[in-house]
Short mmCIF file of C-alpha atoms in Angstrom, two decimals:
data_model
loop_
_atom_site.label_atom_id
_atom_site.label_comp_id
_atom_site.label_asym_id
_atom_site.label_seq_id
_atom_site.Cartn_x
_atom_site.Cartn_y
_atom_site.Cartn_z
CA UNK K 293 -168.54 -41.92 -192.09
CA UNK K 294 -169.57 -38.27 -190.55
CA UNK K 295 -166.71 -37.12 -188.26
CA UNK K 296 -168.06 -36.55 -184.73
CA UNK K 297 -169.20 -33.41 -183.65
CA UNK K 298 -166.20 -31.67 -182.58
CA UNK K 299 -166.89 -30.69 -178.55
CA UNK K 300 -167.13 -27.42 -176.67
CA UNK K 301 -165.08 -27.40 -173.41
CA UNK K 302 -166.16 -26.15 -169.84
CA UNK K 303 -163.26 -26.27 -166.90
CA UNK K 304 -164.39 -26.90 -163.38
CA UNK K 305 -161.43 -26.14 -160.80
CA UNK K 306 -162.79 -26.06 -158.17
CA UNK K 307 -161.57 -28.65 -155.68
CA UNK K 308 -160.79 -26.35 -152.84
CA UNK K 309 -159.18 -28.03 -149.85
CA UNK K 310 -161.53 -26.01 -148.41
CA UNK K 311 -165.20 -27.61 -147.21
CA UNK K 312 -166.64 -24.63 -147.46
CA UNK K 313 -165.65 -23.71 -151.23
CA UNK K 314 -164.90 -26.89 -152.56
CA UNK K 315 -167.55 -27.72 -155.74
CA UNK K 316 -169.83 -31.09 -154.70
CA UNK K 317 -170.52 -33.58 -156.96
CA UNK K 318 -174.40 -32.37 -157.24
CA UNK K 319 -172.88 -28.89 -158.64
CA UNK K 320 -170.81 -30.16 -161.52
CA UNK K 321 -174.09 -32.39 -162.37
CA UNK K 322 -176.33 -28.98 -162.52
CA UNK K 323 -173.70 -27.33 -164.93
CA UNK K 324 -173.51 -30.42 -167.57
CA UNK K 325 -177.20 -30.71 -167.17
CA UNK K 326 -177.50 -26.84 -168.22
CA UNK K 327 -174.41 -27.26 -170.90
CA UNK K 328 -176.32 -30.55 -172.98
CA UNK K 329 -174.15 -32.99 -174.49
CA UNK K 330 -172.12 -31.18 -176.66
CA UNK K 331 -169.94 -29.59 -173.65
CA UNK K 332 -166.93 -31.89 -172.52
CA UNK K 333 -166.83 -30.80 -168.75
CA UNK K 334 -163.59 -31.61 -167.35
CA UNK K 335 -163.13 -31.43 -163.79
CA UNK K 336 -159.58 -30.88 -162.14
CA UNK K 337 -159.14 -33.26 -159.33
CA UNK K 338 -156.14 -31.18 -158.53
CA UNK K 339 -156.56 -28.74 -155.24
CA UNK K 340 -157.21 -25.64 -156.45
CA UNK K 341 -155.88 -22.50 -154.21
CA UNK K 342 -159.49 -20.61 -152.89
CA UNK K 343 -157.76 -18.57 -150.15
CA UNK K 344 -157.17 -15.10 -151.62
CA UNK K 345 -157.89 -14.88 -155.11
CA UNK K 346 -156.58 -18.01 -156.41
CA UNK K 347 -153.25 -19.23 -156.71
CA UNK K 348 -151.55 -19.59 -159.81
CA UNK K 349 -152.90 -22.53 -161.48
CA UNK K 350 -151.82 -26.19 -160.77
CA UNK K 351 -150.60 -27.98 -163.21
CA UNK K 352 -153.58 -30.51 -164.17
CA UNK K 353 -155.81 -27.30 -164.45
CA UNK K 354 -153.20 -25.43 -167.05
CA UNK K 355 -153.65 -28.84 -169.07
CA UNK K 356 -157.24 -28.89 -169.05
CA UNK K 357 -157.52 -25.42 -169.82
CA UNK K 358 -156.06 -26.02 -173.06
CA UNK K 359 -158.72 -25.15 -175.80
CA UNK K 360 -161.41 -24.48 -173.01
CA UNK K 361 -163.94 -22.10 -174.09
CA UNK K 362 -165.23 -21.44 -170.33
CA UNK K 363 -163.45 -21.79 -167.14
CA UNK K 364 -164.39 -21.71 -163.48
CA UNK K 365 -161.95 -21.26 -160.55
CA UNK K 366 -160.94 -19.00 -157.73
CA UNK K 367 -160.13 -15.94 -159.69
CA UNK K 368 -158.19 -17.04 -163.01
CA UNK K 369 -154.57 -18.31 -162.80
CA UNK K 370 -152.33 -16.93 -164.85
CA UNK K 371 -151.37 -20.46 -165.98
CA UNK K 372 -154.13 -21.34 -166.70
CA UNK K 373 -154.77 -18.00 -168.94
CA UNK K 374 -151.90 -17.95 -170.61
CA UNK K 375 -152.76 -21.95 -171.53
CA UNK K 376 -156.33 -21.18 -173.24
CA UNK K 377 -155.30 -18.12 -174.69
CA UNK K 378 -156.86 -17.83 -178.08
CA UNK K 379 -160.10 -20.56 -176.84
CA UNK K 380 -161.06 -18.90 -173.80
CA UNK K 381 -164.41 -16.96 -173.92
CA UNK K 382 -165.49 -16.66 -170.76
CA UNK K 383 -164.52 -17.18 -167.17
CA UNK K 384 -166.27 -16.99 -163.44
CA UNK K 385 -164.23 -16.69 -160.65
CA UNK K 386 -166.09 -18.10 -157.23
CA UNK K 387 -164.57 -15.58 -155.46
CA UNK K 388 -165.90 -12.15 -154.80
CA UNK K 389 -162.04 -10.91 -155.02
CA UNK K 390 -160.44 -10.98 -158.27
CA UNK K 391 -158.00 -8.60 -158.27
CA UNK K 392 -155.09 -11.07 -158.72
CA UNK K 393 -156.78 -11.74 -162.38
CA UNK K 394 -156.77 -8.39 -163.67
CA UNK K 395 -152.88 -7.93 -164.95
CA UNK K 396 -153.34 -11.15 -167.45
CA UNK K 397 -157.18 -10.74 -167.77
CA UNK K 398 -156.86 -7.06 -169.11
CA UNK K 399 -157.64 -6.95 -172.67
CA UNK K 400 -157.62 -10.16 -173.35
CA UNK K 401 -161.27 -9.92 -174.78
CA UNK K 402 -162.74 -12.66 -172.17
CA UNK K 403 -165.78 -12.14 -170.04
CA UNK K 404 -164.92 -12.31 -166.45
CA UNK K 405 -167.47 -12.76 -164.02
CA UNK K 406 -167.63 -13.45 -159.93
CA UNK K 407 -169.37 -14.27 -157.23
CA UNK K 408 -169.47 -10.84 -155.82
CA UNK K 409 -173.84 -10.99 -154.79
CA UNK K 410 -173.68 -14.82 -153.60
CA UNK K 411 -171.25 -13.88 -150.87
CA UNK K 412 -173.87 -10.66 -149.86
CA UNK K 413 -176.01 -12.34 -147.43
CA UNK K 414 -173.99 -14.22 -145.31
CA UNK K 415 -171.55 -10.91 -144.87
CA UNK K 416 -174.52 -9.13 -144.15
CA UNK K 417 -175.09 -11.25 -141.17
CA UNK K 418 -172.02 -11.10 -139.88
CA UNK K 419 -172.02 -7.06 -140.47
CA UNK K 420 -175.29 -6.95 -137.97
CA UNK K 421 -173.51 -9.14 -135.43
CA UNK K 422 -170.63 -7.41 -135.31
CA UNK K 423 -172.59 -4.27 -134.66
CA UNK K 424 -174.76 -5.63 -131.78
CA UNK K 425 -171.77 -7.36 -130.45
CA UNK K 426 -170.47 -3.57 -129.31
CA UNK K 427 -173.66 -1.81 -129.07
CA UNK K 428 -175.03 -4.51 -126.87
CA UNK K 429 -171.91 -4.65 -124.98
CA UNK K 430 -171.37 -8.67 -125.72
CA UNK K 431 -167.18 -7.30 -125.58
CA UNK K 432 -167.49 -6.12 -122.34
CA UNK K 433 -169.59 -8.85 -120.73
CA UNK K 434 -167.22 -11.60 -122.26
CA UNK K 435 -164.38 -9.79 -120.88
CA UNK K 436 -166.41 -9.86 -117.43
CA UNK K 437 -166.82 -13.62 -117.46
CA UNK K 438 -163.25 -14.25 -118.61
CA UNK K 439 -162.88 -12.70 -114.97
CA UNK K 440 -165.44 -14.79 -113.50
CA UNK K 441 -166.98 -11.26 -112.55
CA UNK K 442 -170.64 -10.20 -111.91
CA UNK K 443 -170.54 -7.28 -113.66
CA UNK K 444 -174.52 -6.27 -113.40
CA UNK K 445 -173.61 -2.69 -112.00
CA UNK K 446 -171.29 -1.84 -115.34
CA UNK K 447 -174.62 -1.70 -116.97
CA UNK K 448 -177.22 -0.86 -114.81
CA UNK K 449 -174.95 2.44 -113.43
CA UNK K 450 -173.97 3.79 -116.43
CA UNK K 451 -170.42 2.88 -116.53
CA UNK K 452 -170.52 1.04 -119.90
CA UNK K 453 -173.20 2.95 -122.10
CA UNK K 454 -175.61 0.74 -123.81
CA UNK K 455 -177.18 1.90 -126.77
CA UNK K 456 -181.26 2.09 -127.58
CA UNK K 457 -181.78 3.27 -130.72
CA UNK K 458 -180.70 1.79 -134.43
CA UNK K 459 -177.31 3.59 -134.76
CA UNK K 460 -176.96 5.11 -138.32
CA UNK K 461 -174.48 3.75 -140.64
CA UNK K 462 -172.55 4.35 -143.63
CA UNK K 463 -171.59 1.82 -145.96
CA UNK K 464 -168.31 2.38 -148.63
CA UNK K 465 -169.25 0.23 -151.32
CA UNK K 466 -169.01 -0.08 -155.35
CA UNK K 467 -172.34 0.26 -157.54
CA UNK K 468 -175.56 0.97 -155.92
CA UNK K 469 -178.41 -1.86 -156.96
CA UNK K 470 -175.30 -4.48 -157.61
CA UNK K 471 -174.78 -7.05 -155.26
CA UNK K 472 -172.63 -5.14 -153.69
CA UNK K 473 -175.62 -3.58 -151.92
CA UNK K 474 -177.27 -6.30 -150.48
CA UNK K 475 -174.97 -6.18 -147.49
CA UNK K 476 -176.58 -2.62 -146.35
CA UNK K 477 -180.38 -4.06 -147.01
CA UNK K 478 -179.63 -6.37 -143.65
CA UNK K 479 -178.99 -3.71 -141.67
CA UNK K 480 -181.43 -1.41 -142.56
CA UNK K 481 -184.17 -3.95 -141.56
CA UNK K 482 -183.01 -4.35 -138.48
CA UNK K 483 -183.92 -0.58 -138.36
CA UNK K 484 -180.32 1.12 -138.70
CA UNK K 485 -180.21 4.09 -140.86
CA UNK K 486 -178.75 5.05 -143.97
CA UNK K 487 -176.27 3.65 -146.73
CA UNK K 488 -174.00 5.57 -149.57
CA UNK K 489 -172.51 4.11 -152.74
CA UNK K 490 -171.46 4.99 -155.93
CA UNK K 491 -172.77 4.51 -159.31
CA UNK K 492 -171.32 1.84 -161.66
CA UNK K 493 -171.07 2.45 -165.40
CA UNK K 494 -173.76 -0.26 -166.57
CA UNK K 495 -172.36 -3.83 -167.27
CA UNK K 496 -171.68 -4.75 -171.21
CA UNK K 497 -171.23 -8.21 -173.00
CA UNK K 498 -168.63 -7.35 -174.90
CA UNK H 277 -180.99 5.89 -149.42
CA UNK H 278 -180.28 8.85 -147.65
CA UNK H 279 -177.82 10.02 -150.42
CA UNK H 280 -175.17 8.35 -152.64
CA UNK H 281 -171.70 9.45 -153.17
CA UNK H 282 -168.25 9.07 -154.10
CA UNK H 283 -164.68 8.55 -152.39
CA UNK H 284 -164.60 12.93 -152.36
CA UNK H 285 -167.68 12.28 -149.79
CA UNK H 286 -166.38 9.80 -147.59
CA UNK H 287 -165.61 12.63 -144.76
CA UNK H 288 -168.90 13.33 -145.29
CA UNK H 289 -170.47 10.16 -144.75
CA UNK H 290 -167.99 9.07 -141.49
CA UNK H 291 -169.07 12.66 -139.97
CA UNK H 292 -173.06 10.83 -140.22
CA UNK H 293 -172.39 7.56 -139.16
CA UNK H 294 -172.04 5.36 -135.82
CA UNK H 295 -171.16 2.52 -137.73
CA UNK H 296 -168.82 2.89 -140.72
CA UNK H 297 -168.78 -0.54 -142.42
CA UNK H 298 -166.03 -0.60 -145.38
CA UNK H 299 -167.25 -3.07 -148.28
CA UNK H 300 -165.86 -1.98 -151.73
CA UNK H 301 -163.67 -4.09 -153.74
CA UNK H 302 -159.82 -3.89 -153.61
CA UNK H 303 -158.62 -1.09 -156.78
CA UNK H 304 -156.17 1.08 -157.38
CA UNK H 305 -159.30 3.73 -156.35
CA UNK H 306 -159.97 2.44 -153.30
CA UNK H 307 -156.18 1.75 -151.67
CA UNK H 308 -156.23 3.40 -148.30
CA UNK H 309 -159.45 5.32 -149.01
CA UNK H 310 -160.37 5.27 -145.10
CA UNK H 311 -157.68 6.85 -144.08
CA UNK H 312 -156.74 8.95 -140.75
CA UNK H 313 -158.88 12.16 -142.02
CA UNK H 314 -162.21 9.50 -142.63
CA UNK H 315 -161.61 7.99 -139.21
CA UNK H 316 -161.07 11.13 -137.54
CA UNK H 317 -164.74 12.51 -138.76
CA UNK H 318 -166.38 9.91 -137.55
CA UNK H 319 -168.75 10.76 -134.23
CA UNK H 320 -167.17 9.88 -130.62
CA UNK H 321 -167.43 6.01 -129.73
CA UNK H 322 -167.81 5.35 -133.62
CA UNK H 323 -167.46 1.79 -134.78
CA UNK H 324 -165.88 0.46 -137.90
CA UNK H 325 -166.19 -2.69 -139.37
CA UNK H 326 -164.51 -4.26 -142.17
CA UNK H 327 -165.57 -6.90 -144.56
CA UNK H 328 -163.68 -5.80 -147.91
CA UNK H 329 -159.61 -5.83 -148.00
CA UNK H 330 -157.66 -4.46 -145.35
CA UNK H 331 -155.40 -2.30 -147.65
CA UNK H 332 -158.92 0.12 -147.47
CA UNK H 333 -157.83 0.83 -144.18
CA UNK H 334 -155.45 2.84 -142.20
CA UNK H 335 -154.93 0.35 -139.10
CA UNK H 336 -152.23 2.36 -137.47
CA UNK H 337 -154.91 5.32 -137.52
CA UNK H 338 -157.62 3.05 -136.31
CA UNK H 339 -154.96 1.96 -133.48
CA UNK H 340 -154.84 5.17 -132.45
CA UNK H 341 -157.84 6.47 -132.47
CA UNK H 342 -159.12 3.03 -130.26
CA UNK H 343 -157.07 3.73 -128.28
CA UNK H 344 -157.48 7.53 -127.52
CA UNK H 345 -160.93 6.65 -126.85
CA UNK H 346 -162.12 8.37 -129.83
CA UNK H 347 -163.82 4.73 -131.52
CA UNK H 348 -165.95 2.42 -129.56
CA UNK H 349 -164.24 -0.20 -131.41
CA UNK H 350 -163.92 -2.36 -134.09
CA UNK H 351 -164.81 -5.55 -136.07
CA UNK H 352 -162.04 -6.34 -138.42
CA UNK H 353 -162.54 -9.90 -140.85
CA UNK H 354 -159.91 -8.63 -142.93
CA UNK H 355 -156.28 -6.98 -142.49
CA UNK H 356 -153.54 -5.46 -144.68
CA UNK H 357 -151.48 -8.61 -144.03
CA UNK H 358 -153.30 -12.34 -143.48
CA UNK H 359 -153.06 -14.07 -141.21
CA UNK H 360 -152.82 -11.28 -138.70
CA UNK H 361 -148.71 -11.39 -137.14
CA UNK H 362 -148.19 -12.90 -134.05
CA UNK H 363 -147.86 -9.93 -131.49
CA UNK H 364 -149.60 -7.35 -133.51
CA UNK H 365 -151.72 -5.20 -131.29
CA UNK H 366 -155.19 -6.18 -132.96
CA UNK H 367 -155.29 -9.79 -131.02
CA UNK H 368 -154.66 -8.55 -127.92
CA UNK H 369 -156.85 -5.27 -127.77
CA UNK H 370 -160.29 -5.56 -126.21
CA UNK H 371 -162.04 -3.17 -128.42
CA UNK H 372 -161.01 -5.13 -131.27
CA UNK H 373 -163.06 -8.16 -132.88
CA UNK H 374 -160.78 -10.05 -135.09
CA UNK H 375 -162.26 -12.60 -137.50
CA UNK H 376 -159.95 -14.59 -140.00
CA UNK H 377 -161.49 -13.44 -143.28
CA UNK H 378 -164.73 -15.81 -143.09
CA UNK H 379 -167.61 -13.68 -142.83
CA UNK H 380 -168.47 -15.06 -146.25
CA UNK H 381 -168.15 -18.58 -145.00
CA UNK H 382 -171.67 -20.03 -145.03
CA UNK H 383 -173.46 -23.41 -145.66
CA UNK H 384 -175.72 -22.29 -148.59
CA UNK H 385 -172.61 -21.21 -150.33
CA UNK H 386 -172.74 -23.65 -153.63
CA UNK H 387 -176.64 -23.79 -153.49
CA UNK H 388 -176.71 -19.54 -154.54
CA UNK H 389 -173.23 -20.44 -156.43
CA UNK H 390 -174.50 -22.60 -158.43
CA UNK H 391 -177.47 -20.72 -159.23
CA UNK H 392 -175.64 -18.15 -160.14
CA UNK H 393 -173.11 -20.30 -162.79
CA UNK H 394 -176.25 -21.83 -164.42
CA UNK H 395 -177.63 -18.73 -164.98
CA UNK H 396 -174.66 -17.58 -166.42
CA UNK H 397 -174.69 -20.56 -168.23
CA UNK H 398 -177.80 -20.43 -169.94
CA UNK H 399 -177.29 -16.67 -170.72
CA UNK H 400 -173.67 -17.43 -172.39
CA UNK H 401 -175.42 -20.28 -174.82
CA UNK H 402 -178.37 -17.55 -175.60
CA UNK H 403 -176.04 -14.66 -176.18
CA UNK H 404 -177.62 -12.65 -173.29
CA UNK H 405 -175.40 -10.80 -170.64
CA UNK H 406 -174.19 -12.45 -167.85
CA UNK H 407 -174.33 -11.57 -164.27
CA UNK H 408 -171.52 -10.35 -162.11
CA UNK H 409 -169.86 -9.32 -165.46
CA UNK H 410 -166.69 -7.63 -164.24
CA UNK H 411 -165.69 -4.17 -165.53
CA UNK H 412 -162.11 -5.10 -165.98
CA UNK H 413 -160.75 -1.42 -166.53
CA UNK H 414 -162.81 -0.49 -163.32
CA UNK H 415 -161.21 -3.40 -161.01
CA UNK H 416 -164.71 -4.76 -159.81
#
């Protein structure tokens, strides 16, 4: 009798108590669909910390992340590190944030990759509302009608300048043509001016 | 692209902008990079908005510059210490948009997520390299 083929392992913790970033059902299906059926995916019913960058690993995720060749979470614990040390290969953090990984992720010879570009878009959008929310003048006319005041002559006299033109701005971000630059492409279609960045050193699987 | 440029050119860039909109990753490079000299070069009734960490940003500088007059004001969904104190000047200051870190909140969230992890995935089983691979000597 053949022993059975000995299974890879995949970690999904991802059960934010979050809505918004907890992992549905229909997600975990895609991955074991794109795995095939020599991946074990074990999914941590546990809540899994997604404020931040991750907490530091309950402990149902530190036990499934024994002998786990990929893991997915909100940054990496350090528990949960330290526990697939030697079997880890690679791990994606859902978060665009991942500082809190570095100290125990540091030469530890795993690929680390986030979620930096999926979060571009919707930042964007909030970037361009922001903006119109004080060029417009939305602050002052909410602050009118929290006084219950008619304040048509702020505008029309001059007293509150509204602006006409696209005002120009400058973005600090890492690595132009990453992800990272998505969030100036918004504004710049809505006809606002330029954007700065700095060069990454190109991306390596090590 | 106008130009690109590093941290030595961020003077440069606030002196060019209305709108200075902060969205690098949190490193040991970037701690308090927009600092009192940044915020002081940008043009009168200047905004600045932040979407990255709030340890980028000087907020006692930014204070004081709203409220000299100096800034127009600003949009803030992250701060130095979350969730924003009770009392602290921010909530109560109306030049000052405070959001509670969620700009990144959205509905299609798991739909480009989980694009994006079986991608990865089918790059990891073909030996290809992965997207979103962090540089973990860099920070980002």
């Amino acid at each position: 009798v053949s022993a059975p083929p000995v299974s890879r392992r995949l970690v999904v913790d991802l059960a934010s108590l979050r809505a918004a970033w907890r992992i549905p059902k229909t997600s975990v299906v895609q991955i074991q669909n794109a795995l095939g059926a020599a991946w074990d995916v074990m999914e941590v019913k546990a809540p899994a910390v997604s404020d931040g960058d991750g907490g530091s690993g309950s402990p149902e995720a530190i036990s499934a992340a024994r002998g786990a060749e990929i893991y997915l979470g909100f940054g990496v614990p350090s528990g949960v590190a330290a526990a697939a040390k030697g079997t880890l290969r690679w791990a994606h953090s859902a978060t665009a944030g991942i500082g809190a990984s570095l100290a125990h992720m540091s030469g530890s010879g795993v690929l680390l990759t986030n979620s930096a570009g999926v979060h571009a878009e919707p930042m964007a959008d909030w970037v361009v509302a922001a903006i119109g929310y004080f060029t417009r003048g939305l602050d002052r006319m909410l602050a009118a009608q929290r006084q219950g005041r008619w304040a048509k002559e702020d505008f029309t006299d001059g007293a509150i300048p509204m602006r006409g033109r696209a005002p120009r701005v400058g973005t600090r971000h890492e690595g132009v043509g990453r992800p990272a630059a998505r969030r100036t492409r918004r504004p710049q279609r809505c006809g606002m001016g330029r954007r700065v960045g700095r060069p990454t050193a190109p991306r390596r699987r090590k | 692209v106008e130009w690109v440029g590093g941290l030595a050119d961020l003077p440069r860039l606030a002196g060019g902008s209305d709108v200075l909109v902060i969205a690098a990753p949190h490193t040991a490079e970037t701690v308090g990079a927009v600092d009192r000299r940044v915020l002081e070069r940008l043009p009168h009734q200047a905004l600045v908005v932040n979407v990255s960490r709030g340890s980028l940003l000087d907020e006692a500088a930014l204070l004081e510059l709203l409220e000299l007059r100096r800034l127009r004001g600003a949009a803030l969904d992250v701060f130095a210490t979350e969730p924003l104190p009770a009392g602290h000047p921010f909530w109560s200051h109306a030049r000052v948009l405070v959001a509670p870190h969620v700009s990144a909140v959205s509905g299609q969230f798991w739909e480009r997520e989980t694009a994006l992890i079986v991608e990865n995935i089918r790059s990891y089983l073909a030996g290809a390299p992965l997207t979103n691979l962090v540089d973990l000597e860099a920070g980002y």
